[in-house]
mmCIF file of C-alpha atoms in Angstrom:
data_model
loop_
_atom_site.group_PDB
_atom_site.id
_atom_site.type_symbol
_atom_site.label_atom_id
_atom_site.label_comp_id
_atom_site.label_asym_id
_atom_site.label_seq_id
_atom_site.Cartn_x
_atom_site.Cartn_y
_atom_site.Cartn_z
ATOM 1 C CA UNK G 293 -8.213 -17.706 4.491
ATOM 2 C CA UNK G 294 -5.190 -15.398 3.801
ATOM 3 C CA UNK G 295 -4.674 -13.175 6.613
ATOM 4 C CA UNK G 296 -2.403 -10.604 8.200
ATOM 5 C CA UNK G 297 -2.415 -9.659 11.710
ATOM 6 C CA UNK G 298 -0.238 -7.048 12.801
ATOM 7 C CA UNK G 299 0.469 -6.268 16.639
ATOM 8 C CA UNK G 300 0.054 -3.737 18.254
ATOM 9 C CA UNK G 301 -2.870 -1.829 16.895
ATOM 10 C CA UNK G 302 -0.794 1.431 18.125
ATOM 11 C CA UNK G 303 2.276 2.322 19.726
ATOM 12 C CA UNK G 304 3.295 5.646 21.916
ATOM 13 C CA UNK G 305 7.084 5.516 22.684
ATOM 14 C CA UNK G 306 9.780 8.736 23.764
ATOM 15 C CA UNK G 307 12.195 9.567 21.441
ATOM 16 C CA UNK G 308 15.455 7.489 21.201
ATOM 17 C CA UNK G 309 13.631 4.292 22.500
ATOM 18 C CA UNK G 310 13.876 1.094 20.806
ATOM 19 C CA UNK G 311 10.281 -0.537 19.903
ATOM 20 C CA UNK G 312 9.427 -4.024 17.888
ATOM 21 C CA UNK G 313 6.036 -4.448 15.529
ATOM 22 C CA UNK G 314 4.686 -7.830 14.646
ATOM 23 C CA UNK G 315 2.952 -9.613 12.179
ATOM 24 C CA UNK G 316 1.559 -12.726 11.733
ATOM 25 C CA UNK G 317 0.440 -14.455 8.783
ATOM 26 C CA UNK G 318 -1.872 -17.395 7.343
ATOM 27 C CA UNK G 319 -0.761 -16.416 3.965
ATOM 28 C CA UNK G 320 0.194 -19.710 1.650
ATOM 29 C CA UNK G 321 1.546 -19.937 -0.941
ATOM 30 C CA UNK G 322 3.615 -17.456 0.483
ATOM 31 C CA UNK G 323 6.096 -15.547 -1.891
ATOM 32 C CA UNK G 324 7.593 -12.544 0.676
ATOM 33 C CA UNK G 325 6.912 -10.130 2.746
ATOM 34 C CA UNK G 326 7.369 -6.675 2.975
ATOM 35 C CA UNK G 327 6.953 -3.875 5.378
ATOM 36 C CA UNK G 328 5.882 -0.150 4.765
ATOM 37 C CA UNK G 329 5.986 3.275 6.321
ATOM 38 C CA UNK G 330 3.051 5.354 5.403
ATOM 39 C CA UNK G 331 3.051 8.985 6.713
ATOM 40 C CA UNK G 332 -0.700 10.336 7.190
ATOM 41 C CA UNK G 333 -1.900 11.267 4.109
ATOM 42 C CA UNK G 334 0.689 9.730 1.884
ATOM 43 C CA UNK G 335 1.430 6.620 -0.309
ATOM 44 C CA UNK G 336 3.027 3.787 1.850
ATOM 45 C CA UNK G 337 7.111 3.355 0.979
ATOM 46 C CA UNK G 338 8.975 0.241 1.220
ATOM 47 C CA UNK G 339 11.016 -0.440 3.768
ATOM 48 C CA UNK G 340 12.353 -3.997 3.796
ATOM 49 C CA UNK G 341 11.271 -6.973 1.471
ATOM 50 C CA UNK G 342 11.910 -10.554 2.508
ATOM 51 C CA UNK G 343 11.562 -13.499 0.928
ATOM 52 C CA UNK G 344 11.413 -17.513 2.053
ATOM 53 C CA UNK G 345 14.711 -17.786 2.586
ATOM 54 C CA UNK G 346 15.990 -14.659 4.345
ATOM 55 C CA UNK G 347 15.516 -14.378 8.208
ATOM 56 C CA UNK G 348 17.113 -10.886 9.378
ATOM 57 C CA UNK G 349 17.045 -7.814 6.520
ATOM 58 C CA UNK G 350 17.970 -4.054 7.343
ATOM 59 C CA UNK G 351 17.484 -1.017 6.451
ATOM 60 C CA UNK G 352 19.471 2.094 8.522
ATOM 61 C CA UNK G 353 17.674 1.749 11.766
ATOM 62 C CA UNK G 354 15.047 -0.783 10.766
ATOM 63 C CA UNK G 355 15.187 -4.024 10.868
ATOM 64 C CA UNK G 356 13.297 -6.843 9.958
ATOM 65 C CA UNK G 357 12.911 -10.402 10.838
ATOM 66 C CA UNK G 358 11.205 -13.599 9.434
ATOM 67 C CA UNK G 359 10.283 -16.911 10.451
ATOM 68 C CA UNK G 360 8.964 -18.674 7.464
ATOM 69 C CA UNK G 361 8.072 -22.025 9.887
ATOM 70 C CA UNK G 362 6.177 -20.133 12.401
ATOM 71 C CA UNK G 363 5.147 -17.317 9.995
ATOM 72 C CA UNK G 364 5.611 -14.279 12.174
ATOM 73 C CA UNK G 365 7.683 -10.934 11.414
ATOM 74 C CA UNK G 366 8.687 -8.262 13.190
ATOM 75 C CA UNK G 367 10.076 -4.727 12.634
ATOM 76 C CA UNK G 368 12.632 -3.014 15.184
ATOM 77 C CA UNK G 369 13.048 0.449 14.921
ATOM 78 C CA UNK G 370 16.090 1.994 16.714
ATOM 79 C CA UNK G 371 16.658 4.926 18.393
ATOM 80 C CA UNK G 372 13.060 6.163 17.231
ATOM 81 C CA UNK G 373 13.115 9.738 15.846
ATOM 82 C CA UNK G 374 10.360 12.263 15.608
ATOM 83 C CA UNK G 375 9.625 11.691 12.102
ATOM 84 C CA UNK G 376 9.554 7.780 12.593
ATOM 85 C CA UNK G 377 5.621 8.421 13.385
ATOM 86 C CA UNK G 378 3.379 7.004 10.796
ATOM 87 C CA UNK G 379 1.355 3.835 10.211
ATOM 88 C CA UNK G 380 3.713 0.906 9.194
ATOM 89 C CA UNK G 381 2.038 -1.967 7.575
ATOM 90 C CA UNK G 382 3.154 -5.137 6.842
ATOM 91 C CA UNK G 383 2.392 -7.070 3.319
ATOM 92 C CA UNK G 384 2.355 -10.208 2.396
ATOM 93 C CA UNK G 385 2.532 -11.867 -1.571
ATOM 94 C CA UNK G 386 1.674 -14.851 -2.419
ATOM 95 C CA UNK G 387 2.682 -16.670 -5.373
ATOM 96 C CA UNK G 388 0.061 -14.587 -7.006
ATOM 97 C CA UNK G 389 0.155 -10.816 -7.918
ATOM 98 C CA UNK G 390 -2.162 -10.430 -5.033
ATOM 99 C CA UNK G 391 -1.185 -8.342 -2.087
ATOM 100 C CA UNK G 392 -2.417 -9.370 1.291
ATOM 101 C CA UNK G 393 -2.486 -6.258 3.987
ATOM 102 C CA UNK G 394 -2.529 -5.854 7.454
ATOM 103 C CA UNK G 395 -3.919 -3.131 9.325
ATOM 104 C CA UNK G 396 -1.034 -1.903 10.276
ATOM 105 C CA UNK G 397 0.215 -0.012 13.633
ATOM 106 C CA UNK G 398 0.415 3.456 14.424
ATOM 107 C CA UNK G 399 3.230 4.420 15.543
ATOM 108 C CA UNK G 400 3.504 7.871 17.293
ATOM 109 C CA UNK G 401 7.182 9.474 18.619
ATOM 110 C CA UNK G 402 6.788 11.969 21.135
ATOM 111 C CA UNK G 403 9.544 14.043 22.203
ATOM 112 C CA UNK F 66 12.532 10.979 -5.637
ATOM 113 C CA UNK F 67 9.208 9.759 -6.550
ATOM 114 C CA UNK F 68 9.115 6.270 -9.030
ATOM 115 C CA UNK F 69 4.970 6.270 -9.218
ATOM 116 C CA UNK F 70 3.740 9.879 -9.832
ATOM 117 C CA UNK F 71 -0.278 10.093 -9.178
ATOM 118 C CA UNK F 72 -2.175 13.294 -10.001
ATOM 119 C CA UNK F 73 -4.314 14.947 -8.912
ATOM 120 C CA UNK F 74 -2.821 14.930 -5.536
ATOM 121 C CA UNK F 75 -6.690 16.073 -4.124
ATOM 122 C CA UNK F 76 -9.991 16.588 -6.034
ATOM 123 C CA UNK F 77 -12.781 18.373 -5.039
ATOM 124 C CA UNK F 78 -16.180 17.689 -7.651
ATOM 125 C CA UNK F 79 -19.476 17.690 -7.237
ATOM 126 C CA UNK F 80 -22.191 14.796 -6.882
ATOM 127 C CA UNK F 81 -22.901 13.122 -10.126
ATOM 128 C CA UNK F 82 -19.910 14.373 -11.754
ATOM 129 C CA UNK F 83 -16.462 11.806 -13.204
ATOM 130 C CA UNK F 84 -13.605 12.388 -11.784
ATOM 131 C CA UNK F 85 -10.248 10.985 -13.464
ATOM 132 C CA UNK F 86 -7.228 9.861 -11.257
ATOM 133 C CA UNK F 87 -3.920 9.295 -13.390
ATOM 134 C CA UNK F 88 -1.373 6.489 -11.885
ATOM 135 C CA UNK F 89 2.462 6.907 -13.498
ATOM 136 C CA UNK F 90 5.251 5.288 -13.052
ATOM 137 C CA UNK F 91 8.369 6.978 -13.977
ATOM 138 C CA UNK F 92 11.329 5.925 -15.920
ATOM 139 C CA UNK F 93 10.096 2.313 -15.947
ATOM 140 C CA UNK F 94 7.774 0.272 -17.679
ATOM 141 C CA UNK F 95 5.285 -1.343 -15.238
ATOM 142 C CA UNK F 96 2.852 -4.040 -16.702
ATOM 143 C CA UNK F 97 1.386 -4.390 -13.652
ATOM 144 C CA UNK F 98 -0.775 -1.866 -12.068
ATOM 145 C CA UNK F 99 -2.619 -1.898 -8.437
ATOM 146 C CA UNK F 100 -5.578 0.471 -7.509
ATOM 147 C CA UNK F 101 -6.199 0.833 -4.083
ATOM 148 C CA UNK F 102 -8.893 2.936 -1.591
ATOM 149 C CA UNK F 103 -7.919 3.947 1.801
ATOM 150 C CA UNK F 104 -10.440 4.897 4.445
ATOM 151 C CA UNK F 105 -8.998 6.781 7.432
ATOM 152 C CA UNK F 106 -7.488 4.593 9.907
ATOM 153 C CA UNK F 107 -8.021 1.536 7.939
ATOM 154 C CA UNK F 108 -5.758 -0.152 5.774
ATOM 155 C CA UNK F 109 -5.833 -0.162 2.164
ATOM 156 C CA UNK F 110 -8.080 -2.236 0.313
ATOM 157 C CA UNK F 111 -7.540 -3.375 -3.488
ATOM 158 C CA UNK F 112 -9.651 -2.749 -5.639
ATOM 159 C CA UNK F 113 -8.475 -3.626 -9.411
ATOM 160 C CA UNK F 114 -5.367 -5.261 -11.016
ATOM 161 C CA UNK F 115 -4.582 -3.596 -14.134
ATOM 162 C CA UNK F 116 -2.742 -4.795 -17.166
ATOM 163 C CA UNK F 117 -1.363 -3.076 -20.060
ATOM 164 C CA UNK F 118 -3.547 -3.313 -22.982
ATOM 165 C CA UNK F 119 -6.050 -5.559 -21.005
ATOM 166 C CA UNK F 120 -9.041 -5.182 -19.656
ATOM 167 C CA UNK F 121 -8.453 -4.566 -14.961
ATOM 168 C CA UNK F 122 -9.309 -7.688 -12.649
ATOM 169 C CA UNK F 123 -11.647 -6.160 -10.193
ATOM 170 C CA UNK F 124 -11.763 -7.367 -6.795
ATOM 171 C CA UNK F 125 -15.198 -8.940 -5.243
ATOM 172 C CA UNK F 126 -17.992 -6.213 -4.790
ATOM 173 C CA UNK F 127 -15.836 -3.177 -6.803
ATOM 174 C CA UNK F 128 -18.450 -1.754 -9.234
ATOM 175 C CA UNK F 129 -16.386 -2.080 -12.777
ATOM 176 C CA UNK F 130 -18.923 0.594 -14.403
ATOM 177 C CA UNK F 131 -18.513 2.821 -11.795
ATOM 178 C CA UNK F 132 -14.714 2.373 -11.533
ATOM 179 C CA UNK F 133 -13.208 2.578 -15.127
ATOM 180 C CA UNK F 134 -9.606 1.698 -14.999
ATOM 181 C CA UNK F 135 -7.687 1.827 -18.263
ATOM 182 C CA UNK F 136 -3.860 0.824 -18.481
ATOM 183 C CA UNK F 137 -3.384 2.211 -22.243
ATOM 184 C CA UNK F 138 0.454 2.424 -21.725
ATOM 185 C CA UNK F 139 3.471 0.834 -20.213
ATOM 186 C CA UNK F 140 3.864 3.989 -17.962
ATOM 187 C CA UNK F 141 0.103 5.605 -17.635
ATOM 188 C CA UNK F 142 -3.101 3.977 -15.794
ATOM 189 C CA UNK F 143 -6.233 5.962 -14.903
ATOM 190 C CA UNK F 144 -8.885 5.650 -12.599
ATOM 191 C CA UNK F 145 -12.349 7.420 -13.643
ATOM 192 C CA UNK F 146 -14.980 7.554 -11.020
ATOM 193 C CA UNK F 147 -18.053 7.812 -12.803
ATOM 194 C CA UNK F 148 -21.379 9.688 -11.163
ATOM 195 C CA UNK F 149 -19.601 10.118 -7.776
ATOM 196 C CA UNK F 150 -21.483 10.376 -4.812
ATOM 197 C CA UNK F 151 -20.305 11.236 -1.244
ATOM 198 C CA UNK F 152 -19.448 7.918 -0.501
ATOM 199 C CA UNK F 153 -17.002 7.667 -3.398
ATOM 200 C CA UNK F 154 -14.925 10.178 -1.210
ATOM 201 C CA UNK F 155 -11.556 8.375 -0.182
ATOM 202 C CA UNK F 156 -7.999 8.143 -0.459
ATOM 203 C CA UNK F 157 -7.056 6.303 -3.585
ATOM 204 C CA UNK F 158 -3.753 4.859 -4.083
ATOM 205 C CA UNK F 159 -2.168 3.288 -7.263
ATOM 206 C CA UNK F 160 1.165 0.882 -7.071
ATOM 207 C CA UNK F 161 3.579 -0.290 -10.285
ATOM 208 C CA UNK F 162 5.220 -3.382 -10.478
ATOM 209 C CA UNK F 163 8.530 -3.202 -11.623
ATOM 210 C CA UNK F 164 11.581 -1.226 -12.106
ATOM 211 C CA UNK F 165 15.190 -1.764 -11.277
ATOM 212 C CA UNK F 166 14.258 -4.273 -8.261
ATOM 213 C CA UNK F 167 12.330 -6.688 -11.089
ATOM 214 C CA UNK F 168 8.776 -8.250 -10.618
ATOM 215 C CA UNK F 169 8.897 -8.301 -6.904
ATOM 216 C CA UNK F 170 9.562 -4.390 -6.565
ATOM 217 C CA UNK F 171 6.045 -2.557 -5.876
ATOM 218 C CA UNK F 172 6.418 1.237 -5.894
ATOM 219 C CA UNK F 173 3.290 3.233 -4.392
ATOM 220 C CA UNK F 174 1.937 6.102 -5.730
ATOM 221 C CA UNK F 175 1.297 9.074 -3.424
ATOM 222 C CA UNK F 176 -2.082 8.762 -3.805
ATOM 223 C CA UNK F 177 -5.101 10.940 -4.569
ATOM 224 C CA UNK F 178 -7.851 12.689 -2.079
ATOM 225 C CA UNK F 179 -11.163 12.465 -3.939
ATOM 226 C CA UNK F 180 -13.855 14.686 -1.730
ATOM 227 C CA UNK F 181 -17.294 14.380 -3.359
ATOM 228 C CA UNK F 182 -19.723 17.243 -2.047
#
């Protein structure tokens, strides 16, 4: 069964502090993977989008990582600011136009 | 700035009434549209796949009658949710595939609060 598992379920850290998501998968064919940010109350935006091949991809302070073999990514986020909190979900394709999500984690900044 | 435009942003209507959600994407030509509902605190679920000038794939236990989707345009897809009840009230989302980043480039809409009282 296609599945993703994202870890933790939510996250409380200070401001400027460094913190790392995950997600596993059980997604196959798998095509990429993507993560999104999705403020409360809004329509999730893109963030990174990785495909089979690509191991480390950035974006400002996030960055995200794949391992296609053991089928785990994660998200780092940098220097957290205030308007980092939001739900960030991670999404995987398979070679189909179908969109597997995961729950996502909720990430709250405090100051 | 926004590449999916969805409006209403919220709609209020009463039981028994339709209610139609519009899904656009902007300055490109998506043949692929997503329809999703969002529960608080949960993630969003898919409901129906939606191709220009077909007829939507609707996932497993999505009521097609009471969920008309019709992609009538490259740019335009609606959602109309006929005789809504209570339990019709959700956050709806609506995605477009394409754009400048090709087939793999999803773009979400901002999605629509449907309250049913």
């Amino acid at each position: 069964k296609n599945q993703v598992e994202q870890s933790p379920q939510s996250l409380i850290i200070l401001e400027g502090k460094n913190c790392t998501l995950q997600c596993n998968y059980t997604v196959s064919p798998f095509s990429n993977l993507r993560w999104y940010k999705q403020d409360t109350g809004r329509g999730p935006v893109s963030l990174t989008i990785m495909t089979f091949s690509e191991n480390t991809k950035s974006n400002g302070r996030y960055t995200a990582t794949l391992d296609a073999d053991t089928k785990q990514s994660s998200l780092h986020i940098t220097a957290s600011q205030l308007s980092d909190s939001a739900s960030y979900i991670c999404v995987v394709s398979a070679n189909t136009d179908k969109l597997i999500f995961g729950t996502g984690t909720r990430l709250q900044v405090f100051p | 700035g926004a590449v999916v435009s969805q409006h209403p942003s919220w709609v209020i209507c009463k039981s028994g009434t339709s209610v139609k959600i519009e899904c656009r994407s902007l300055d490109f030509q998506a043949t692929t549209m997503f329809w999703y509902r969002q529960f608080p605190k949960q993630s969003l679920m898919l409901m129906a796949t939606s191709n220009e000038g077909s007829k939507a794939t609707y996932e497993q236990g999505v009521e097609k009658d009471k969920f008309l989707i019709n992609h009538a345009s490259l740019t335009l897809s609606t959602l109309t949710v006929t005789s809504a009840h209570p339990e019709d009230s959700s956050f709806y989302i609506c995605s477009a595939r394409g754009g400048v980043g090709g087939r793999n480039t999803i773009y979400f809409g901002e999605g629509s609060w449907l309250t049913v009282v």
